[in-house]
Coordinates of C-alpha atoms and ligand atoms in Angstrom, one line a residue:
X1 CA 25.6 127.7 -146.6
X2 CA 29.1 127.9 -145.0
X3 CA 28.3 131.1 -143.6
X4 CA 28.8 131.5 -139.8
X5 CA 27.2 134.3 -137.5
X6 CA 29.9 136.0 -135.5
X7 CA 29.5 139.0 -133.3
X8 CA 31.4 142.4 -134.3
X9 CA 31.0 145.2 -132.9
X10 CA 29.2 147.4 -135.8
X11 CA 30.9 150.8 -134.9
X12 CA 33.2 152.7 -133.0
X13 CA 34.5 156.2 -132.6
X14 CA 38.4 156.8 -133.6
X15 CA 40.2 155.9 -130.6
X16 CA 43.1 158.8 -131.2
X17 CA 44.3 161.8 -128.7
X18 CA 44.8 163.7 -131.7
X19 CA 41.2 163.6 -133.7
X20 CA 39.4 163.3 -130.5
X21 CA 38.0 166.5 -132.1
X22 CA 36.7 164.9 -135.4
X23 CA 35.2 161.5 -133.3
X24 CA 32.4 163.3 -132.4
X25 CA 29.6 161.2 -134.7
X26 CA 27.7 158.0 -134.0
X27 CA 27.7 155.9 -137.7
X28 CA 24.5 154.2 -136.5
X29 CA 24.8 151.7 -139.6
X30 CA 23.4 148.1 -139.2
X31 CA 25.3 145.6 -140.7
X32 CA 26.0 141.6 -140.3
X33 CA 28.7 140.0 -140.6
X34 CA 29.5 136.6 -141.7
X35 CA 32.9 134.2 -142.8
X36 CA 32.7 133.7 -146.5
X37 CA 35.5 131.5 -146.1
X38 CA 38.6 130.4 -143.9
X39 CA 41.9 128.0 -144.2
X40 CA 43.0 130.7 -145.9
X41 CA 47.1 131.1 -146.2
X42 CA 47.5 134.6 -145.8
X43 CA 44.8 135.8 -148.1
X44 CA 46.3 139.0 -150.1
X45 CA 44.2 140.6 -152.6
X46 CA 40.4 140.0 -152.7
X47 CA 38.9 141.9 -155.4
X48 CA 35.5 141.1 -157.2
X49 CA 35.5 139.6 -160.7
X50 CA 32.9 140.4 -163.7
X51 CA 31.2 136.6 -162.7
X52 CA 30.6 137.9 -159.6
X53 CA 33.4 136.0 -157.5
X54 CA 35.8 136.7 -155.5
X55 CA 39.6 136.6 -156.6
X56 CA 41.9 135.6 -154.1
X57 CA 45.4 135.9 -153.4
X58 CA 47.0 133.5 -151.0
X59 CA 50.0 135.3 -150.1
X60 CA 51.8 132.2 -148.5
X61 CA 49.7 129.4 -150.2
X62 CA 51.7 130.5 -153.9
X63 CA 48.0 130.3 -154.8
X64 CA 45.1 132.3 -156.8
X65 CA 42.0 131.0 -155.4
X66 CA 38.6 131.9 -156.5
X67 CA 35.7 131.9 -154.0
X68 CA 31.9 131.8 -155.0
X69 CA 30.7 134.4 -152.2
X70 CA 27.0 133.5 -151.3
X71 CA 28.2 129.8 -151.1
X72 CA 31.9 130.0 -149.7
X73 CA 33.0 127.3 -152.1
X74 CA 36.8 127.2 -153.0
X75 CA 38.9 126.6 -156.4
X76 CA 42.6 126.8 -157.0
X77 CA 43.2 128.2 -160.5
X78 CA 46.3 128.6 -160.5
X79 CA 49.7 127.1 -157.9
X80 CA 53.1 129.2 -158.6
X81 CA 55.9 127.4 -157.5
X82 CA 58.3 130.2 -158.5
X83 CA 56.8 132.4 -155.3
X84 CA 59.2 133.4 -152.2
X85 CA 57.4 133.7 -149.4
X86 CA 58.9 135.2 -145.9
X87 CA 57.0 135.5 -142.8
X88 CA 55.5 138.8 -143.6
X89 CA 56.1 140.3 -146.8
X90 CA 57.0 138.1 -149.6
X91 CA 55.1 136.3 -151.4
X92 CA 52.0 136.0 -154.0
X93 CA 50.6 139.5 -153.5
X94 CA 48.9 141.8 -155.6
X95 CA 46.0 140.4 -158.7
X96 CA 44.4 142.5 -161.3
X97 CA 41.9 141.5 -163.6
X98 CA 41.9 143.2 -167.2
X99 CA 39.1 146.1 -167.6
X100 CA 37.8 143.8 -170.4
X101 CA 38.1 140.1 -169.0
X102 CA 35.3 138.3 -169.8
X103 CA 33.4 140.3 -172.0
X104 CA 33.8 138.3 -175.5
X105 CA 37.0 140.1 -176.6
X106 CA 39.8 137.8 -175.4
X107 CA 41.3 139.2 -172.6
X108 CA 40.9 137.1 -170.2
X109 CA 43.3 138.0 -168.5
X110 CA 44.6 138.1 -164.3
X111 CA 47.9 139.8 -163.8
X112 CA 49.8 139.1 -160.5
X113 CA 53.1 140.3 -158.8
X114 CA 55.5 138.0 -156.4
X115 CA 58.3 138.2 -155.0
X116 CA 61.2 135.5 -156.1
X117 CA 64.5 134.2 -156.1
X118 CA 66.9 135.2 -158.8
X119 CA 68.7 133.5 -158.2
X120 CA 67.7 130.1 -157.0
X121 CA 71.1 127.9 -158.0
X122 CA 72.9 129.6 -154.6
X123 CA 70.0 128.0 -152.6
X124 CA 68.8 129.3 -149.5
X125 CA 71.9 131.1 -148.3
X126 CA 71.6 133.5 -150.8
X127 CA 68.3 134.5 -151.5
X128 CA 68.4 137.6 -154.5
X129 CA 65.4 138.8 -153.9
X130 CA 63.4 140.2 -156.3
X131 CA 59.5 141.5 -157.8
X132 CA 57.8 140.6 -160.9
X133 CA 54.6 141.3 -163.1
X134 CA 53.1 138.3 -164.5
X135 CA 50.3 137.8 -166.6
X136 CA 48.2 134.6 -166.8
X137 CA 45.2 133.6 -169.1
X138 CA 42.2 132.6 -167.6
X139 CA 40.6 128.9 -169.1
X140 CA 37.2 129.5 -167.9
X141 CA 36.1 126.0 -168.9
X142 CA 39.0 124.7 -167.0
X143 CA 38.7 126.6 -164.5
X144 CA 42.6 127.2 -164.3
X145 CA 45.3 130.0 -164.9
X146 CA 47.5 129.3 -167.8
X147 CA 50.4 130.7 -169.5
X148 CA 52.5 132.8 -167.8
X149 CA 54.1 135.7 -169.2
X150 CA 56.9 137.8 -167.3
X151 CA 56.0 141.7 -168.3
X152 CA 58.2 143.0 -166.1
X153 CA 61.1 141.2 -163.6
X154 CA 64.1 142.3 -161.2
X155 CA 62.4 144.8 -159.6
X156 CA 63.6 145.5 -156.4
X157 CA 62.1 143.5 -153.2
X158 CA 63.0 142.3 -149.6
X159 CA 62.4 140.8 -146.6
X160 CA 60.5 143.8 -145.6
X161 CA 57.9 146.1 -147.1
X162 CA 57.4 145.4 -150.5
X163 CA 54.2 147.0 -151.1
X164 CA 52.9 145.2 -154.2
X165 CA 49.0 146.4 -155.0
X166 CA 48.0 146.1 -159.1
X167 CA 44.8 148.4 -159.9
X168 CA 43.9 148.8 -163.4
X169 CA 43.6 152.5 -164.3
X170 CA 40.3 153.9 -166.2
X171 CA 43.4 154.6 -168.5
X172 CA 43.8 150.8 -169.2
X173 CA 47.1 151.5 -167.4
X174 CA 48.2 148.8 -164.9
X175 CA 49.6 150.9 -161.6
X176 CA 51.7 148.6 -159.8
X177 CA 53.3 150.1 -156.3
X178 CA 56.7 149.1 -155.0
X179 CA 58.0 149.5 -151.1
X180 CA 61.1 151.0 -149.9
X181 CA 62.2 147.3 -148.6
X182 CA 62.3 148.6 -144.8
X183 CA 65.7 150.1 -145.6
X184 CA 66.9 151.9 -143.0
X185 CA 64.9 150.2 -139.9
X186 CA 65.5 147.4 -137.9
X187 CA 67.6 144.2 -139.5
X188 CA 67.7 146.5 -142.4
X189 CA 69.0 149.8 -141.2
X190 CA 72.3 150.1 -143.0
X191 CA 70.3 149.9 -146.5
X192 CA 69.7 152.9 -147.9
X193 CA 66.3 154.0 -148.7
X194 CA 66.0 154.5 -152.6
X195 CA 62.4 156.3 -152.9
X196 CA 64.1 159.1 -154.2
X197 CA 66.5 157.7 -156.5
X198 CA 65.4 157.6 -160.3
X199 CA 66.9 155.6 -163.3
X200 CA 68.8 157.4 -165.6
X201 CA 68.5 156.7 -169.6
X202 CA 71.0 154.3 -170.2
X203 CA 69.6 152.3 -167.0
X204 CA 66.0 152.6 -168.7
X205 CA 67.3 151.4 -171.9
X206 CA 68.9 148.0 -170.2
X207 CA 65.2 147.4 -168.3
X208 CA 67.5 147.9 -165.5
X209 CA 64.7 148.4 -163.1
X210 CA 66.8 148.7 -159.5
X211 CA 65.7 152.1 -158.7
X212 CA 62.1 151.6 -158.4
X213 CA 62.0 151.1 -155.0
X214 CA 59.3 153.1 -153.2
X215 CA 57.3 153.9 -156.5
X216 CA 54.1 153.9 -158.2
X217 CA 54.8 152.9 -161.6
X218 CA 52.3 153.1 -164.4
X219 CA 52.7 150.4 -167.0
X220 CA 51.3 149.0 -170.5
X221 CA 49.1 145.8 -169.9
X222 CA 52.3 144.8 -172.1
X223 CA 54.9 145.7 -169.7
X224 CA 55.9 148.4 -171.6
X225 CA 56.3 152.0 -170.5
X226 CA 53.6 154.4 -171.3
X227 CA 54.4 157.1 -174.0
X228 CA 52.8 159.8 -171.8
X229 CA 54.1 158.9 -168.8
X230 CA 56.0 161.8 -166.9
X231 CA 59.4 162.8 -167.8
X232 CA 60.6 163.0 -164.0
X233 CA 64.4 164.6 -164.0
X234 CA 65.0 164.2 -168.0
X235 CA 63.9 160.3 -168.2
X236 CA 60.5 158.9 -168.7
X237 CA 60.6 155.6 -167.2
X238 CA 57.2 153.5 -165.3
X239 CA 57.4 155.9 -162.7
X240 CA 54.6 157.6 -162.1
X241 CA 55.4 159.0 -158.8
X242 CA 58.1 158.7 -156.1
X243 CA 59.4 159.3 -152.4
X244 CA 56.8 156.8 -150.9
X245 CA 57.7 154.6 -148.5
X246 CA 55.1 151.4 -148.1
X247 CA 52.6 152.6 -150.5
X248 CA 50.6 148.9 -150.5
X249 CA 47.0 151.0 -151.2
X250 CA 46.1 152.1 -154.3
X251 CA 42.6 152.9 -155.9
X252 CA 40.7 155.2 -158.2
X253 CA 37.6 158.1 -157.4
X254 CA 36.3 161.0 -158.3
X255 CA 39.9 162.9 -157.5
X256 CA 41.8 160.6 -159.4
X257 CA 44.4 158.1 -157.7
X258 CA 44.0 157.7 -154.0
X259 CA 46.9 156.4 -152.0
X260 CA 47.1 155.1 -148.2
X261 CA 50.8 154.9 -147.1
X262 CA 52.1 153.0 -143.8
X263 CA 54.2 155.4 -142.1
X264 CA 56.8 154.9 -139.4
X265 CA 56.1 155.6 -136.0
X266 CA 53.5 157.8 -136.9
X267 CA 52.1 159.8 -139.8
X268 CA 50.4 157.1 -142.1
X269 CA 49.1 159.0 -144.8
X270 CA 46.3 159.7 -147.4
X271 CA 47.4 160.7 -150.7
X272 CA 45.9 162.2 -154.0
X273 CA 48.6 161.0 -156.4
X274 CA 49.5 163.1 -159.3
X275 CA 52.4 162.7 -162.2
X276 CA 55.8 162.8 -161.8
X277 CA 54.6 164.1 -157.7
X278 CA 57.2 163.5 -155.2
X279 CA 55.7 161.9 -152.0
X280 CA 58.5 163.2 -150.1
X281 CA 59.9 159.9 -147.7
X282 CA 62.1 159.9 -146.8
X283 CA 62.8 163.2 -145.8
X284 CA 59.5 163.9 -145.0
X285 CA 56.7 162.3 -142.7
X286 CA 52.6 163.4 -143.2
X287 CA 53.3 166.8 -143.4
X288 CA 56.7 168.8 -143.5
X289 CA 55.9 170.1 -140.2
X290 CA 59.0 169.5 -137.8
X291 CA 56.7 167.1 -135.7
X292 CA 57.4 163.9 -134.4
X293 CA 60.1 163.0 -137.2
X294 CA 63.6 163.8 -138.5
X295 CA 65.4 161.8 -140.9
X296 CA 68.3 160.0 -139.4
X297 CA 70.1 158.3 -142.4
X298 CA 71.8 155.5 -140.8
X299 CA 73.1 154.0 -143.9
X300 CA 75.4 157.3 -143.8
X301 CA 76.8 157.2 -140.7
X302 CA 80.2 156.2 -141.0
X303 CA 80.9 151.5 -140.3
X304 CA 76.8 151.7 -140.0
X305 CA 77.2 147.8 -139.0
X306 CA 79.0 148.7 -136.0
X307 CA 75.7 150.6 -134.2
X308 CA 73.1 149.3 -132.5
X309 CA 69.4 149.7 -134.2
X310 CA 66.9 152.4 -132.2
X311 CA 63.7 153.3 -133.1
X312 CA 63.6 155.6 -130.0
X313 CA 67.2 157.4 -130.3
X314 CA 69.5 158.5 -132.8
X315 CA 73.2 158.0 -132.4
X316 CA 75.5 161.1 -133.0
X317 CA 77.5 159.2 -135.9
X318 CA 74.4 159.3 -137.6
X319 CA 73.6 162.3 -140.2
X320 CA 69.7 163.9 -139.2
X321 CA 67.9 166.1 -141.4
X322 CA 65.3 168.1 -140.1
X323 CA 61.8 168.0 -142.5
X324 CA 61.7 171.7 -143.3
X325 CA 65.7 172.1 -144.1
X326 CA 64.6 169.9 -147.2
X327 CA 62.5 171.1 -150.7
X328 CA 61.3 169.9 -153.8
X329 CA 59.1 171.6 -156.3
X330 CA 57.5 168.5 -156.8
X331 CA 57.1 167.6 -153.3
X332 CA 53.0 166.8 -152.6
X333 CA 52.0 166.8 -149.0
X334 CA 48.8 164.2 -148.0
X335 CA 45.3 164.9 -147.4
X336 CA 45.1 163.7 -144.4
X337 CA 47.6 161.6 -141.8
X338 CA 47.0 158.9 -139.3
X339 CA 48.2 160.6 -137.3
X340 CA 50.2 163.6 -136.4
X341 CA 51.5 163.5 -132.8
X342 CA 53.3 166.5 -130.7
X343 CA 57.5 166.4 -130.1
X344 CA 57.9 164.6 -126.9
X345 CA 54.8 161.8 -127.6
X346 CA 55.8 158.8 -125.6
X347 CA 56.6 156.0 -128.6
X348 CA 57.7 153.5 -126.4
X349 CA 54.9 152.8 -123.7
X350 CA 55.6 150.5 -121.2
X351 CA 51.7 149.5 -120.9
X352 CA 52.7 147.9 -124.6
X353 CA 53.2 144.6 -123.4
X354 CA 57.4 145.6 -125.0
X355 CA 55.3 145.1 -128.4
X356 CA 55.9 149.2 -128.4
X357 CA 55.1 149.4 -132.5
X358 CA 51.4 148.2 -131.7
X359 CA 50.7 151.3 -130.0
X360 CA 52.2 153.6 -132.0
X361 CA 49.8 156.3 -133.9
X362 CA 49.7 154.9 -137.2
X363 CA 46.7 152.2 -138.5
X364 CA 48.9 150.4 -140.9
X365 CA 47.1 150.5 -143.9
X366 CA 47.4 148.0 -146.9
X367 CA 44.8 148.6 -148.9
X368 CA 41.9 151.3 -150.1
X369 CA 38.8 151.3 -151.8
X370 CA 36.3 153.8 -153.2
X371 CA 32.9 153.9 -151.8
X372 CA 30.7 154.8 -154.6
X373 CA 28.5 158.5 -154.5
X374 CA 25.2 156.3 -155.4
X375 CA 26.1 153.1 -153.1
X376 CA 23.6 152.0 -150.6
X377 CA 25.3 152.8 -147.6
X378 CA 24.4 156.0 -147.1
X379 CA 26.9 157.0 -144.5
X380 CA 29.8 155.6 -147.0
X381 CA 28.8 157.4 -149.8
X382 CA 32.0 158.9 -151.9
X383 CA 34.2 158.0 -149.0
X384 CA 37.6 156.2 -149.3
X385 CA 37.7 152.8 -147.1
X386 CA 41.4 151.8 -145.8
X387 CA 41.5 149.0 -143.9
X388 CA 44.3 148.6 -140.8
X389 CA 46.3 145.8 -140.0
X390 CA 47.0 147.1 -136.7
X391 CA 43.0 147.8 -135.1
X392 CA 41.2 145.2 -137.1
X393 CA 39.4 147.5 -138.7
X394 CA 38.0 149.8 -141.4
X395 CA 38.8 153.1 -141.7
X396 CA 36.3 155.5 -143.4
X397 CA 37.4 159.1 -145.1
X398 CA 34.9 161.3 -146.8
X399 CA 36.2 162.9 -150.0
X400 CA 34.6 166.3 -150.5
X401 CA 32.6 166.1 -153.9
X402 CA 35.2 166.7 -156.3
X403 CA 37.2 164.0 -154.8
X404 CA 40.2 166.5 -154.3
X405 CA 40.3 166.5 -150.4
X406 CA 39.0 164.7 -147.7
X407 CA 36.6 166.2 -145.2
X408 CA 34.8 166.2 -141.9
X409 CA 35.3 162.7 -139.5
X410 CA 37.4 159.9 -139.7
X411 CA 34.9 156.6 -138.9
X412 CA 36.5 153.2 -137.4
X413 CA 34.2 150.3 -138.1
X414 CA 34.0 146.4 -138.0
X415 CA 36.6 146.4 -135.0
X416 CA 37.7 142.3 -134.4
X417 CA 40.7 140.7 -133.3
X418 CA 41.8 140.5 -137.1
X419 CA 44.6 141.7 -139.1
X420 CA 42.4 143.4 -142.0
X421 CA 44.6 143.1 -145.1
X422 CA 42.4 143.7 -148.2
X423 CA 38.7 144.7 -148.7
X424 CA 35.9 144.6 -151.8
X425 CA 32.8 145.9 -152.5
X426 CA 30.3 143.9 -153.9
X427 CA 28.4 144.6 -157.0
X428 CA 25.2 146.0 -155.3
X429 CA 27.6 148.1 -152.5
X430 CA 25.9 146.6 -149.6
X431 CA 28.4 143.9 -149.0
X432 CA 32.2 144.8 -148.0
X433 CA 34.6 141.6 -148.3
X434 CA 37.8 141.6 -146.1
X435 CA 41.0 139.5 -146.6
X436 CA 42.3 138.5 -142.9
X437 CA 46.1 137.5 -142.4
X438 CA 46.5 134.3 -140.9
X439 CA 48.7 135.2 -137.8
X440 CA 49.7 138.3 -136.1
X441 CA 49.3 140.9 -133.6
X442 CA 47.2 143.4 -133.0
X443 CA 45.3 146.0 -131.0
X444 CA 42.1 145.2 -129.3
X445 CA 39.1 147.9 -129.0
X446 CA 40.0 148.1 -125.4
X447 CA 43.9 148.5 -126.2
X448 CA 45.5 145.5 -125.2
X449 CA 47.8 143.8 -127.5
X450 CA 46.1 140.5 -128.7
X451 CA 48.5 137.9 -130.5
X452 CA 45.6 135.1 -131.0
X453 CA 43.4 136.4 -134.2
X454 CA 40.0 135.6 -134.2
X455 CA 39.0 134.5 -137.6
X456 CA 42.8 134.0 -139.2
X457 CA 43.1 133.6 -143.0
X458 CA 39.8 134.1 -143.8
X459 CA 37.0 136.3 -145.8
X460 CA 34.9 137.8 -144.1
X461 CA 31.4 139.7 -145.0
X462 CA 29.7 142.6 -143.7
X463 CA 26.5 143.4 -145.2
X464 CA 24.2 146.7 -144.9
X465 CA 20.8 145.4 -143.6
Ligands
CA1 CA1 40.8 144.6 -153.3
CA2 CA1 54.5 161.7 -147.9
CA3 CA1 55.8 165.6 -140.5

């Protein structure tokens, strides 16, 4: 056994001014926790395949790496050369394995998305940067992934949130979510954001994908677009919905499909999604409640290079938009945000160690699972579980028995000195498996800003005793 003890602490109460409220309930769950694994390079996706191992995506490795749980043992399947990595959001990212892999019937296959080059004869200079959807066949005898097929290719990407989670709907539709590339923040903030921009016909027609930035598209395990996919402003395209902004956590209940959505200084959110719904980023964040957020479009304002970046103030020269002056009859607001803070909250704390974004009011959330009704943690059951790059946690919501909203308390668990990036349930629910980034910052349980992780690139296990 590879498997090493380490201490966790098993629970805590949300840690937020605003829910102190709703932190009122002691979990009072005993678990272990182990390392499945480590020397890990930025482990993505882990998700749990039908021969009951776990599927790994190694964002910076290039690699698909399949990992026998009880034992911790380690195969490659698969290298792709093709992958662009960056320091934080490019690379080999989401995996999704087809609803009948395995079974006999010859689809046996794992369908991945990566960022790339497009165009790799300029050489490093000019990076195009760039999303596709590739299929691969498994060899099971070989124990390798073979024969890749681009479905889909030229979608947009860049240095900076490029979402990138592949969930198989119980539709047989792959849902495949793309970021807003960090347009209109930091090195980025004279790039428009596109989450509301859709393709017209003639764009469709030419597979000229450039608009599907800050999306959740629905596709055929072809590639193809769905004949019942919405018709969203006169064109059916793989949108399924729009106006998100980092929507890098998808996964299906009881309601339908469940989104978790990194906001910006505040304001992550949960979402139900719904066809052709429009998420509202990003002229809305959370809630269209005039807190805490206006939209100042910077790429607007008139020589945008010539201004200096703020996350803390908005220039005159730049055109802001107010959340309420704004409507769509599509717009959907969240079920819940992470979290909502007053007009006037502090977002640049000097006790931040000038690491201000640490502290902010959000969990940075890159992935969500489904807790199942029937599981064996009884204080999970029909709950969604988000885990948060920021706290080095999970976050726990319970869904009200219809799925449609959430309900009641907000539970923080597992909390280590750990950028959680991806979780999985195991087959009898009393296992969850979480992906760790190899480096980073984050928050420790006592607030300090920690930039040394404590179990980088690794899986880790914590099982209900
Ligand atoms: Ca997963
Ligand atoms: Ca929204
Ligand atoms: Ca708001």
């Amino acid at each position: 056994m590879l498997r090493k003890s380490i201490l966790f602490a098993s629970c805590a109460m949300v840690a937020s001014p605003v829910l102190a409220e709703e932190a009122s309930f002691p979990v009072g769950l005993d678990f272990s926790a182990a390392v499945v694994a480590t020397g890990l390079e930025f482990p993505w996706e882990v998700t749990l395949g039908p021969d009951e191992h776990l599927w790994v995506t190694e964002r910076a490795g290039k690699r698909v790496t399949r990992i026998d749980p009880d034992s911790g043992e380690k195969s490659t399947l698969v290298t792709i050369d093709e992958v662009l990595v960056g320091p934080q959001h490019e690379g080999l990212l989401g995996l999704a394995l087809h609803p009948q892999f395995l079974d006999g019937s010859g689809n046996d296959f794992a369908y991945v998305v990566y960022t790339y080059d497009a165009d790799p004869a300029e050489g490093e200079t000019a990076l195009d940067r760039r999303a596709k959807l590739v299929r691969l066949t498994y060899d099971e005898a070989a124990g390798t992934l073979v024969e890749p097929l681009d479905l889909m290719s030229g979608i947009p990407a860049g240095n900076d949130h490029n979402a990138g989670r592949l969930q198989f709907g119980p539709d047989g539709k792959l849902y495949y979510t793309t970021g807003e590339q960090g347009a209109n923040q930091f090195g980025n903030f004279c790039l428009p954001i596109n989450s509301q921009v859709l393709p017209t016909e003639a764009q469709v027609s030419a597979a000229d994908w450039s608009s599907y930035s800050g999306k959740i598209l629905r596709v055929n395990s072809d590639g193809s677009i769905p004949d019942d996919n919405p018709t969203i402003d006169g064109v059916r395209s793989h949108i399924f919905s729009y106006g998100h902004r980092n929507p890098q956590a998808i996964v299906f209940g009881p309601g339908g499909l469940y989104e978790a959505e990194q906001g910006p200084k505040s304001d992550d959110e949960i979402n139900l999604i719904v066809a052709g719904g429009n998420y509202g980023w990003p002229h809305v964040s959370g809630f269209q409640d005039d807190l805490a957020y206006v939209y100042g479009n910077w790429s607007a304002a008139p020589d945008c290079s010539s201004l200096t970046f703020s996350d803390f103030e908005i220039p005159e020269a730049v055109p802001q938009t107010s959340e309420t002056s704004w409507s769509h009859p599509d717009y959907r607001e969240p079920l819940k945000t992470l979290w909502t803070v007053p007009n006037g909250y502090n977002f640049d704390d000097a006790a931040c160690d000038g690491l201000a974004f640490i502290c902010w009011p959000t969990i940075a959330p890159p992935s969500v699972d489904y807790y199942p009704a029937d599981g064996a943690i009884p204080r999970l059951r029909n709950s969604l579980v988000a885990t948060s790059l920021k706290n080095g946690s999970l976050y726990v919501f319970p869904l009200t028995k219809d799925g449609l909203h959430t309900r009641g308390d907000v539970a923080q668990l597992f909390q280590s000195e750990n950028r959680y990036r991806d979780l999985a349930i195991s087959g009898d629910t009393r296992t969850i498996y979480v992906s760790t980034d190899t480096a980073g910052i984050v928050r420790s349980a006592d607030g300090n800003v920690v930039q040394e992780l404590s179990q980088p690139g690794a899986i880790l296990a914590f099982t209900y005793n």
